[in-house]
Short mmCIF file of C-alpha atoms in Angstrom, two decimals:
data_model
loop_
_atom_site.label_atom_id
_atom_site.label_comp_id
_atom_site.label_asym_id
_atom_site.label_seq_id
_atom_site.Cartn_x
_atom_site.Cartn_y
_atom_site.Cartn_z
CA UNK A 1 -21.94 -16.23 -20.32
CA UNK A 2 -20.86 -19.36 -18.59
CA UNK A 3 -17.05 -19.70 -18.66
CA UNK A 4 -16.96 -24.03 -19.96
CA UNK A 5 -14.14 -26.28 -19.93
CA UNK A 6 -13.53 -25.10 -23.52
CA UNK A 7 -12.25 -21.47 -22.65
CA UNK A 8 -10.63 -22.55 -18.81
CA UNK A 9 -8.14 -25.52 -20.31
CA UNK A 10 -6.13 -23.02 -22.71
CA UNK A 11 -6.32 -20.39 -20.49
CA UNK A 12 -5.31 -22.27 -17.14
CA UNK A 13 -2.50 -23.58 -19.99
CA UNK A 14 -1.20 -20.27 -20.56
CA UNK A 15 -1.45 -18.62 -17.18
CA UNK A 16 0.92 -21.77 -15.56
CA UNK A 17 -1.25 -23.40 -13.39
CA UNK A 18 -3.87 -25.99 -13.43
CA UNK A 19 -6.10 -25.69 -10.87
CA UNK A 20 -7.77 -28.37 -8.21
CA UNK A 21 -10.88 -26.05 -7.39
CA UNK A 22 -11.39 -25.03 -10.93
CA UNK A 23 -14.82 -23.05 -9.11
CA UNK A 24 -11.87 -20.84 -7.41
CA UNK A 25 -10.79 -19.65 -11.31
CA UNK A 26 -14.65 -19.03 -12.37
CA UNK A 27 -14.78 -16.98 -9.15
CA UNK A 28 -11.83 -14.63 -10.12
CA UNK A 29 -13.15 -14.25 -13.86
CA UNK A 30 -16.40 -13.22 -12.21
CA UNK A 31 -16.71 -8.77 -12.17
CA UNK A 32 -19.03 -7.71 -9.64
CA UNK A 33 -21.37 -6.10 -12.23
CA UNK A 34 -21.73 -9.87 -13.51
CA UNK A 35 -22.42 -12.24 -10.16
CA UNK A 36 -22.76 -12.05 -6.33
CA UNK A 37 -20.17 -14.65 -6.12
CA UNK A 38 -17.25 -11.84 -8.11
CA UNK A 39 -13.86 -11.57 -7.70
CA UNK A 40 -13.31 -8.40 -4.79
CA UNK A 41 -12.61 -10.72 -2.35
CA UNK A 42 -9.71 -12.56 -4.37
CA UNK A 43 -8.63 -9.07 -5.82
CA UNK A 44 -7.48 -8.09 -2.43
CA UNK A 45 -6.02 -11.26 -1.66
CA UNK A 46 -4.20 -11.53 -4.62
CA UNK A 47 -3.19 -8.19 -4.19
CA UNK A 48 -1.23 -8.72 -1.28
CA UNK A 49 0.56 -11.65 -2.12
CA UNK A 50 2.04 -10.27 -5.25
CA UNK A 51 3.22 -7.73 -3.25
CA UNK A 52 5.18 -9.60 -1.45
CA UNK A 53 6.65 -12.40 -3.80
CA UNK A 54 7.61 -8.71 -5.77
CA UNK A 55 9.19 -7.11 -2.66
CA UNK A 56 11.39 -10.16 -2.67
CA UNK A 57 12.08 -10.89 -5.88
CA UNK A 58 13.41 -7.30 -5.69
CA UNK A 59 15.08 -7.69 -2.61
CA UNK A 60 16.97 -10.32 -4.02
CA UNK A 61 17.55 -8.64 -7.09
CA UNK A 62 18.99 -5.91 -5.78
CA UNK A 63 21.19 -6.44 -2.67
CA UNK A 64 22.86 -2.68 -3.35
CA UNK A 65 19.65 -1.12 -3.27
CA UNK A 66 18.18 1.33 -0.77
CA UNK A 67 14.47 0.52 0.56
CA UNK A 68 13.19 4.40 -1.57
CA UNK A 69 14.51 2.22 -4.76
CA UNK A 70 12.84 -1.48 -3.87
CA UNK A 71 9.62 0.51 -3.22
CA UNK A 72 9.46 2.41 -6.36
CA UNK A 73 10.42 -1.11 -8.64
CA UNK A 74 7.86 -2.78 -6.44
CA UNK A 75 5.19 -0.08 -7.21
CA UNK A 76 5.83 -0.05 -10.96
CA UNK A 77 5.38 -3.52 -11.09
CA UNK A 78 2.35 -4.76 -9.20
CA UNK A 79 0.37 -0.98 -10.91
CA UNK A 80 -2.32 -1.23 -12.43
CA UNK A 81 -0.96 -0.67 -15.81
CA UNK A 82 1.39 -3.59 -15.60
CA UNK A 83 -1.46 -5.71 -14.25
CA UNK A 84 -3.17 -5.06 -17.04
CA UNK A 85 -0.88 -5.62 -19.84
CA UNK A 86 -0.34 -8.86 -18.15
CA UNK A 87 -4.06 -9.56 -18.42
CA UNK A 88 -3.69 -8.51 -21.93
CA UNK A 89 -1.01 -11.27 -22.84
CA UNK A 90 -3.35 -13.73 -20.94
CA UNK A 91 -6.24 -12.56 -23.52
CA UNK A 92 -8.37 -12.09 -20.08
CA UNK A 93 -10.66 -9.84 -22.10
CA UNK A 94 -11.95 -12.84 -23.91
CA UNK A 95 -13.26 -14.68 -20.68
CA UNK A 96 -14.07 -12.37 -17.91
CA UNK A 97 -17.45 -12.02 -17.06
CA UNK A 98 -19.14 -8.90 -17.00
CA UNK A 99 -22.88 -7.95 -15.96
CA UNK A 100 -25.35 -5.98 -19.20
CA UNK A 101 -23.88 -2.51 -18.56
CA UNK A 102 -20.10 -3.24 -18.04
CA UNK A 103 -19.74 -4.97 -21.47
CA UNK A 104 -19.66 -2.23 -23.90
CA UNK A 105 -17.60 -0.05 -21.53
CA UNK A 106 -14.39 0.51 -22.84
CA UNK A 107 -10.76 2.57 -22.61
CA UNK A 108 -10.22 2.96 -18.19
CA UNK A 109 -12.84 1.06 -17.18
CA UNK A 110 -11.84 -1.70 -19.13
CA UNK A 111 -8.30 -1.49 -18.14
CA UNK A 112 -9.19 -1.34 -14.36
CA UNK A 113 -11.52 -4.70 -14.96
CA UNK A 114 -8.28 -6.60 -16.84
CA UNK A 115 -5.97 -5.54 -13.69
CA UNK A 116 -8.44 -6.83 -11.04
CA UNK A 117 -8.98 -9.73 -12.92
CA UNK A 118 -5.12 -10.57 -12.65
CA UNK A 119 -5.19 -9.93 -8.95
CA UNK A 120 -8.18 -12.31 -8.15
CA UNK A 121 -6.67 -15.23 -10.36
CA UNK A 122 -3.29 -14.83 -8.25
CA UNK A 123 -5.66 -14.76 -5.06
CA UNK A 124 -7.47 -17.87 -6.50
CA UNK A 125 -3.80 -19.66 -7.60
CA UNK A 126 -2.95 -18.42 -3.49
CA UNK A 127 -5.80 -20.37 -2.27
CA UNK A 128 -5.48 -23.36 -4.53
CA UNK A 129 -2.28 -24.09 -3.82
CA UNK A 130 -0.21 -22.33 -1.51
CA UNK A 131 2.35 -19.44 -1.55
CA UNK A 132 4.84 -21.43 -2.95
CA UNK A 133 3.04 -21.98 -6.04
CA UNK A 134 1.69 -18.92 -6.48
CA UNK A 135 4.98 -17.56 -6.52
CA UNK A 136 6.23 -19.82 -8.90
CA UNK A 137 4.21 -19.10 -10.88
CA UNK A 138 4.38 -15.14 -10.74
CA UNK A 139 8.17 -15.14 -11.27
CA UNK A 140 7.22 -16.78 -14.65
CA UNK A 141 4.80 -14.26 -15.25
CA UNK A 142 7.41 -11.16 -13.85
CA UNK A 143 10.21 -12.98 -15.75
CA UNK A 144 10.89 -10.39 -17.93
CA UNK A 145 10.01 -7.89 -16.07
CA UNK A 146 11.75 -8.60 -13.48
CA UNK A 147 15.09 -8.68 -15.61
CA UNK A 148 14.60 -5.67 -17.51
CA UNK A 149 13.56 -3.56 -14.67
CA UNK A 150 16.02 -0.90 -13.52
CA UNK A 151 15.75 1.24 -10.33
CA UNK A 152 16.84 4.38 -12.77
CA UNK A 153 14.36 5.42 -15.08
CA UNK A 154 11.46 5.16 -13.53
CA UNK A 155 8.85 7.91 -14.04
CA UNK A 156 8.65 10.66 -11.64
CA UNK A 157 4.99 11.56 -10.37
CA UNK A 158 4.20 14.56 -12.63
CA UNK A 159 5.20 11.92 -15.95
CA UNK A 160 3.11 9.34 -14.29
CA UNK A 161 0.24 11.95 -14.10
CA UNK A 162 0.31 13.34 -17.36
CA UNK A 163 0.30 9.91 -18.94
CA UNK A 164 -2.67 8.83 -16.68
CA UNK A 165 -5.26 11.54 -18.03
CA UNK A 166 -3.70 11.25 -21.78
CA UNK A 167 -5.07 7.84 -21.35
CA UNK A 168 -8.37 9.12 -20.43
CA UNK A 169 -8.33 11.99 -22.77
CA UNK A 170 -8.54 13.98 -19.92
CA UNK A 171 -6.85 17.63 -19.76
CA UNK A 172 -3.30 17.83 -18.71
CA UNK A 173 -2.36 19.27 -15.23
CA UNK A 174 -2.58 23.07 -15.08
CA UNK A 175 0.73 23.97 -12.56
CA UNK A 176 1.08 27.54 -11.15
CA UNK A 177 3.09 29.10 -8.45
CA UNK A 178 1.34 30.42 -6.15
CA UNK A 179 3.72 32.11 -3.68
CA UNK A 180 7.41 32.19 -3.20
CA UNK A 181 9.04 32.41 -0.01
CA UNK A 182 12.40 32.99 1.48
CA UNK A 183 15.82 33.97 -0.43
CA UNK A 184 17.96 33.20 -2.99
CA UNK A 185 18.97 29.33 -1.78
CA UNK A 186 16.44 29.25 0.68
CA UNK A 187 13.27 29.91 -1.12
CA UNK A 188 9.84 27.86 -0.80
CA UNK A 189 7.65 27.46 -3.63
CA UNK A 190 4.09 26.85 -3.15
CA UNK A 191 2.17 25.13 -6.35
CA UNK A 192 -1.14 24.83 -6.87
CA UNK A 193 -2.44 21.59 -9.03
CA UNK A 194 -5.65 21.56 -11.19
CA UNK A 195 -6.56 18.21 -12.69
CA UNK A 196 -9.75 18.22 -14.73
CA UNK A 197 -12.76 17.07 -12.57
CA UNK A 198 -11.06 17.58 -9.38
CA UNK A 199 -10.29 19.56 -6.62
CA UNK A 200 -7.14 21.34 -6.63
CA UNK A 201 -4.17 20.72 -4.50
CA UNK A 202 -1.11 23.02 -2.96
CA UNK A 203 1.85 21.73 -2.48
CA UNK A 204 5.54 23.36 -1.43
CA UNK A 205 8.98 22.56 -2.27
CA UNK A 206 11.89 23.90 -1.89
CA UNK A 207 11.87 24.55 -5.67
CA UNK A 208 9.33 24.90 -8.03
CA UNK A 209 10.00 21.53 -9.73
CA UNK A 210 9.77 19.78 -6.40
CA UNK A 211 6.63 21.53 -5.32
CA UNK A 212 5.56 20.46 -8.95
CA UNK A 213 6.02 16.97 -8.31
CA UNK A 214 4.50 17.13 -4.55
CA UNK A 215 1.38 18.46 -6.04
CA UNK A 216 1.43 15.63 -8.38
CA UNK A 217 2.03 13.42 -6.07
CA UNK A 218 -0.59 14.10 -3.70
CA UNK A 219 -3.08 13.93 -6.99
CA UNK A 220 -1.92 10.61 -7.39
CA UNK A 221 -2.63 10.03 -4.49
CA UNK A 222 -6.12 11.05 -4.54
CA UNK A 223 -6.91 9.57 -6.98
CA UNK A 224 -5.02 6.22 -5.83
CA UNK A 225 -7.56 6.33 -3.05
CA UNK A 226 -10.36 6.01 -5.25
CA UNK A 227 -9.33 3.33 -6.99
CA UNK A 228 -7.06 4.56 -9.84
CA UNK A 229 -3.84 2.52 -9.10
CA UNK A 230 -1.86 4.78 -10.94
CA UNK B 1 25.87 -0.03 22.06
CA UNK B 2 26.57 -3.72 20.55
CA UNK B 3 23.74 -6.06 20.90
CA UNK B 4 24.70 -9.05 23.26
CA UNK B 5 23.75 -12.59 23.24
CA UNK B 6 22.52 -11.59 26.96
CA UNK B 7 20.10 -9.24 25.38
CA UNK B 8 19.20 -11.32 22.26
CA UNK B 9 18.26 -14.45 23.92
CA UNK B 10 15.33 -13.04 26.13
CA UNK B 11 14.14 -11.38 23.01
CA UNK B 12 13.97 -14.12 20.47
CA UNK B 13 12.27 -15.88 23.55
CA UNK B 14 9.73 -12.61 23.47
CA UNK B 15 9.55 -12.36 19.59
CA UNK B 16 8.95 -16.19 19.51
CA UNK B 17 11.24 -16.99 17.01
CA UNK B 18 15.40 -18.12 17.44
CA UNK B 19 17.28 -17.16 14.46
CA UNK B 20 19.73 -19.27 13.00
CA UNK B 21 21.33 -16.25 11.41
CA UNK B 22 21.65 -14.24 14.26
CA UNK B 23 23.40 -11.60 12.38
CA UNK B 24 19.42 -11.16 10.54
CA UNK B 25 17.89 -9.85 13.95
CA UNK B 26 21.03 -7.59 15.00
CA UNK B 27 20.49 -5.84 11.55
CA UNK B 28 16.65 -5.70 12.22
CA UNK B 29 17.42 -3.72 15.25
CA UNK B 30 19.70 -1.07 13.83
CA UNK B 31 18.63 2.38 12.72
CA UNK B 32 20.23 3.86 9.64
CA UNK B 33 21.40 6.36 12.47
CA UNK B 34 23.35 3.89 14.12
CA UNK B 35 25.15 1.92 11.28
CA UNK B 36 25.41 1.15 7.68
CA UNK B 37 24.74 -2.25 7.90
CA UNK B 38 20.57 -1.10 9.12
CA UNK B 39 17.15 -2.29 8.87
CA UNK B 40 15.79 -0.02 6.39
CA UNK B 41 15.63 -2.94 3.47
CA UNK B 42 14.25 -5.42 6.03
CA UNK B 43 11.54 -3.39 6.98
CA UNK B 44 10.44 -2.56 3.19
CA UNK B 45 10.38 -6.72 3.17
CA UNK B 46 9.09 -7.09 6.33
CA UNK B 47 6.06 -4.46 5.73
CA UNK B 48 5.28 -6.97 2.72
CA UNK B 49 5.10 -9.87 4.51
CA UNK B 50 3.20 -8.53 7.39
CA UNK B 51 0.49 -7.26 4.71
CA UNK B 52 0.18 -10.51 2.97
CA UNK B 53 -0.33 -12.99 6.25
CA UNK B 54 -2.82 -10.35 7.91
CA UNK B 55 -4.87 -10.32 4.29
CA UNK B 56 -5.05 -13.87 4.49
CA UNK B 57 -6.00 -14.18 8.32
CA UNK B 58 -8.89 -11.46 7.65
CA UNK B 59 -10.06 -13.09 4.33
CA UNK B 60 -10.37 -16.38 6.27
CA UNK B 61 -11.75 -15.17 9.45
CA UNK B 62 -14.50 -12.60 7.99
CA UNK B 63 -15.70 -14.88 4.76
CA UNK B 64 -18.75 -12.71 4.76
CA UNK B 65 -17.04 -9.80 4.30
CA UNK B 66 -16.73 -7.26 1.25
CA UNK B 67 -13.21 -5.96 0.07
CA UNK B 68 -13.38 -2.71 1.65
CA UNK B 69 -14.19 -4.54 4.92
CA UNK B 70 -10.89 -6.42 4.91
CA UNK B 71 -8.61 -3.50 4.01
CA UNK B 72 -9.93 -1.30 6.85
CA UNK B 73 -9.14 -3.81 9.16
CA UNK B 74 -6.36 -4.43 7.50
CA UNK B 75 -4.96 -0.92 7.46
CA UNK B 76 -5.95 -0.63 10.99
CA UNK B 77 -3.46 -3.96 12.22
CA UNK B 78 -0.59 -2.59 9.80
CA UNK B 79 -0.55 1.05 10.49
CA UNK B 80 2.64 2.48 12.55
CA UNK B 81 0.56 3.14 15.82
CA UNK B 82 -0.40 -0.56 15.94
CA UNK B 83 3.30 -1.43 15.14
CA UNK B 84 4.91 0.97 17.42
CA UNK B 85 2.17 -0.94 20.14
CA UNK B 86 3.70 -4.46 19.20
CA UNK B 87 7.37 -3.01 19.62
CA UNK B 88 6.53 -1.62 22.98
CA UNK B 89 5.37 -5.21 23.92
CA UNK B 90 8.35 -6.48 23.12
CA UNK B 91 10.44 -3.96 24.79
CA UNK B 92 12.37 -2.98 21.61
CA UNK B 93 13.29 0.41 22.74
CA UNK B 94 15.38 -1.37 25.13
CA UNK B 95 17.61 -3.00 22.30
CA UNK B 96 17.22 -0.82 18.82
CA UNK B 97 20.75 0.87 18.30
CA UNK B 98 20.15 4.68 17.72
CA UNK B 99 22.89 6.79 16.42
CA UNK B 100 23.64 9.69 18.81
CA UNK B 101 21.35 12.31 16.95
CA UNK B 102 18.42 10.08 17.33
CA UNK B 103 19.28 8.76 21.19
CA UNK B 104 16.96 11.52 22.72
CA UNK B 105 14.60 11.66 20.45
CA UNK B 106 11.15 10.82 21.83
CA UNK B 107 7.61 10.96 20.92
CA UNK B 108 6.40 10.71 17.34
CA UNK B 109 10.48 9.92 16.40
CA UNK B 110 10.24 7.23 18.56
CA UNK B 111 7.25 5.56 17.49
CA UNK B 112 7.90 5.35 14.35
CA UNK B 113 11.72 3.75 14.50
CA UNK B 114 10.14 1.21 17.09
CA UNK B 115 7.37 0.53 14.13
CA UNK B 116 9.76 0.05 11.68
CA UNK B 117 12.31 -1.74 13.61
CA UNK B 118 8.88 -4.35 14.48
CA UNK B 119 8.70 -4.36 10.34
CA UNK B 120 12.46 -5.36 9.81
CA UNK B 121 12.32 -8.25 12.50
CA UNK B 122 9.36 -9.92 10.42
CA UNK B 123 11.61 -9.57 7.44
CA UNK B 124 14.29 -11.21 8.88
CA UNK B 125 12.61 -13.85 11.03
CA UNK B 126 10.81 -14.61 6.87
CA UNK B 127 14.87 -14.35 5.19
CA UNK B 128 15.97 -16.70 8.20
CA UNK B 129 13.07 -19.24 8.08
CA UNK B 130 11.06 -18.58 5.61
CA UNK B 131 7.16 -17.80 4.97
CA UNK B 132 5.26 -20.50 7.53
CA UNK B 133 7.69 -19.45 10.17
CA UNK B 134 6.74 -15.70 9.78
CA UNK B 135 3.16 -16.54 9.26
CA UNK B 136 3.35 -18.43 12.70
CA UNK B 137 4.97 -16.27 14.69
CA UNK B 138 2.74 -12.85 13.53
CA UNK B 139 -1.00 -15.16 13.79
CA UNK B 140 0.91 -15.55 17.66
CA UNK B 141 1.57 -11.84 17.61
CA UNK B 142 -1.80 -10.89 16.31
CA UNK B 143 -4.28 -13.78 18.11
CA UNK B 144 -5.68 -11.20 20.62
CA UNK B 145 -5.90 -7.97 17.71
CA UNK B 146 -6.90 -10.74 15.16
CA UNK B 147 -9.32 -11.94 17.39
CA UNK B 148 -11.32 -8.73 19.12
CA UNK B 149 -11.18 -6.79 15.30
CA UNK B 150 -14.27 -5.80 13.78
CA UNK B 151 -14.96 -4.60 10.87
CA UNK B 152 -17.78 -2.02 12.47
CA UNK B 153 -16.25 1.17 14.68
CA UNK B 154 -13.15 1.32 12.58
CA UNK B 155 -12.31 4.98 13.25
CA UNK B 156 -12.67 7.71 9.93
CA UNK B 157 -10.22 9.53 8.67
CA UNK B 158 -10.99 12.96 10.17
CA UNK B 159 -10.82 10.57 13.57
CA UNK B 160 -7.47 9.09 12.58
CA UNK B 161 -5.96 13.16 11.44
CA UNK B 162 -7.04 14.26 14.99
CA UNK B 163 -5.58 11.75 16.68
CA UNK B 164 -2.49 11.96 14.82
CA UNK B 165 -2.33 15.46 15.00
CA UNK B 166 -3.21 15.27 18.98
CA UNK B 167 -0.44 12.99 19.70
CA UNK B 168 2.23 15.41 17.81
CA UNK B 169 0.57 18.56 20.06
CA UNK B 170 -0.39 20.16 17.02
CA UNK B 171 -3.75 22.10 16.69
CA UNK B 172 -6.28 20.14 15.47
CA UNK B 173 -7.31 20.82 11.35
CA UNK B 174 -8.90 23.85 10.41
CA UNK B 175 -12.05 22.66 7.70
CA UNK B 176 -14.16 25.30 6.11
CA UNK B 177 -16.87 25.35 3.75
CA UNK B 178 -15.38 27.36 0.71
CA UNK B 179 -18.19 26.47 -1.88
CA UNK B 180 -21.87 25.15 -1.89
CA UNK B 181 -23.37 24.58 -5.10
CA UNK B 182 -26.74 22.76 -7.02
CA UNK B 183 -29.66 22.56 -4.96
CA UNK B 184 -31.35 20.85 -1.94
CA UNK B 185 -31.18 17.06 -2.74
CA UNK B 186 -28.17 17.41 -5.13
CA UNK B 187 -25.55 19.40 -3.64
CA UNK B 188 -21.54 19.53 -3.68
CA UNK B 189 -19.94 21.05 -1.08
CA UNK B 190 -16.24 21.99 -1.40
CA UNK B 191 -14.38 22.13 2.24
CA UNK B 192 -10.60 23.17 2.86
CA UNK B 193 -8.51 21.17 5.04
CA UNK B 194 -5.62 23.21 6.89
CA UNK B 195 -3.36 21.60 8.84
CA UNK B 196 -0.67 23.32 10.50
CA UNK B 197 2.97 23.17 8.98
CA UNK B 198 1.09 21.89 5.55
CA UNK B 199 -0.36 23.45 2.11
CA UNK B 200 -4.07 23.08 2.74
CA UNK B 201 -6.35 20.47 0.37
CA UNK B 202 -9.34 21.28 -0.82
CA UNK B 203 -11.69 18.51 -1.29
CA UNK B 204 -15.73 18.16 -2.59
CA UNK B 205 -18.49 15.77 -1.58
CA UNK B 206 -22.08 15.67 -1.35
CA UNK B 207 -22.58 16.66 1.91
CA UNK B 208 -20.55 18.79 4.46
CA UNK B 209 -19.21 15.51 6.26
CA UNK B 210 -17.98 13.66 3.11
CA UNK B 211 -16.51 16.51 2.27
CA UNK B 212 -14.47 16.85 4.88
CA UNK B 213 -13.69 13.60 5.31
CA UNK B 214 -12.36 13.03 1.49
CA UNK B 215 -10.08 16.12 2.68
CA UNK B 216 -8.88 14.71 5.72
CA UNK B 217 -7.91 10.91 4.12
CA UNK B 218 -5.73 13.28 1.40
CA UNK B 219 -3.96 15.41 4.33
CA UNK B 220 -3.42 11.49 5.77
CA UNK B 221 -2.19 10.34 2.27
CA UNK B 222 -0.05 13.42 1.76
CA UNK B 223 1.48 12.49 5.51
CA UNK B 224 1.89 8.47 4.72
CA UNK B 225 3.70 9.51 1.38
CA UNK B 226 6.25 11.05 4.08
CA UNK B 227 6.38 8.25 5.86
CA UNK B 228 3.67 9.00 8.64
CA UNK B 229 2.04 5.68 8.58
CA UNK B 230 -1.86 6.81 10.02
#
């Protein structure tokens, strides 16, 4: 599929910015499984420039806040979830390219391709224009976002979790206690983690809910490392 | 201990950049030990702004280079050691205000306030002048690490863990084969990770070494989501 004029006018229209090196846009439609010239390179750039135009749009946001609350905002939204919700609203799925055995794939995979997507089109903006624009542009895209979001109420690690594998029909957690230490207020809890597919992980806590969410945590992690942006 | 003009002056000469705020660099260099005016929510901004211009410098310099190339390096010109390196170049332990609890503390402590305290001066140099001015000053900060990085002989992450562990005198990681299954050409080996004061991790691979080194990068992921910064 070549991407033509046809498809990159509206969709340049929608996403804010018109570019000068409209090659740069084809590039960060482009999934690896698709072209050697794909989008990696722009994902990671991309990456780290909506990182920071979120870290200060936060930062401003929030003069009051402690750096624990910033970082949890910031990692809500610039996840992979968000990313691809916004590459949902963008209709990205209609104009990425994808190589023979990536098309039919659906459900994760899918997901992960829409959220890359979004990071290699800010990379490409990033290159095409500056910082400045790019962040222009982004707090349009974050405008809501960014005024509904709330440093309470965000999910805590073992939610986060859970909702991951009920997206991939996966098994939820299995949590046990695997030793208790210490007395009454002074006790340490040691959890094991199973996750479907994976190794398990121990964590401790001084309570079994905060072991709970260590062990989550450290899945997360994991599985963070790999790729999962959760 | 009140931070002087005297003392300020042959600093921002050091750092490379004079503030017009000079209030934005005294905050950089206060711990949340010393005051509550400190640098914790400069350094979360800071740590942002570092990532995105060292993205960008690697992306240019190495345009041959895949994605998983450029965050190595990256990770490797971020991470707390090389930070707590920069800091030490600038003399910083000289000027950060400690409360008393933290005055004597010293080794691993220390690195990592002089880390973060590098982290909250590039978040106020970028609130004081803005992105180009940042961007300048760290490519001056970075020229020599910028230029002499390679994307070959980055260390591994059972390398990193030892060397952590070695410069905390702790003993080094105890890894075990627990399981072995499938058959010659097709196994998975599962290997335990224990690391003193920690629950151990238990990770699998297809051979011995990946293994062990899928364990080791989740002992460092469990110690970065404390803060460790390896």
């Amino acid at each position: 599929m070549a991407l033509s004029a046809n498809l990159l006018m509206p969709l340049q229209k929608r996403l804010g910015h018109q570019f000068s090196e409209l090659s740069l846009l084809k590039q960060a439609l482009t999934h690896r499984s698709a072209d050697s010239q794909h989008n990696e390179r722009l994902e990671y750039l991309g990456d780290a420039v909506l990182g920071m135009v979120i870290a200060e749009a936060l930062y401003q946001k929030f003069p009051d806040h402690a750096e624990g609350d910033l970082s949890r905002m910031r990692s809500t939204l610039v996840r992979g979830k968000t990313l691809a919700e916004i590459g949902r609203e963008f209709d990205l799925g209609s104009v990425v390219r994808l190589g023979p055995g990536e098309m039919k794939s659906g459900g994760h995979r899918r997901e992960s391709i829409l959220a890359d997507a979004v990071e290699a089109i800010i990379g490409a903006v990033f290159l095409d224009a500056g910082i400045e624009a790019a962040k222009k542009m982004l707090l349009n895209w974050y405008s809501e976002r960014l005024t509904t979001i709330s440093p309470i109420a965000l999910k805590d690690a073992k939610t986060r979790l859970q909702e991951y594998l009920q997206g991939r029909q996966l098994n939820l957690p299995d949590y046990a206690v695997t030793d208790t230490r210490g007395q009454a207020h002074n006790q340490t809890f040691t959890v094991s983690c199973q996750v479907q597919g994976m190794a398990s992980v121990v964590a401790k806590g001084t309570s079994r809910r905060k072991a709970e969410q260590a062990a989550a945590e450290m899945v997360i992690n994991a599985l963070n490392a790999e790729g999962a942006k959760i």
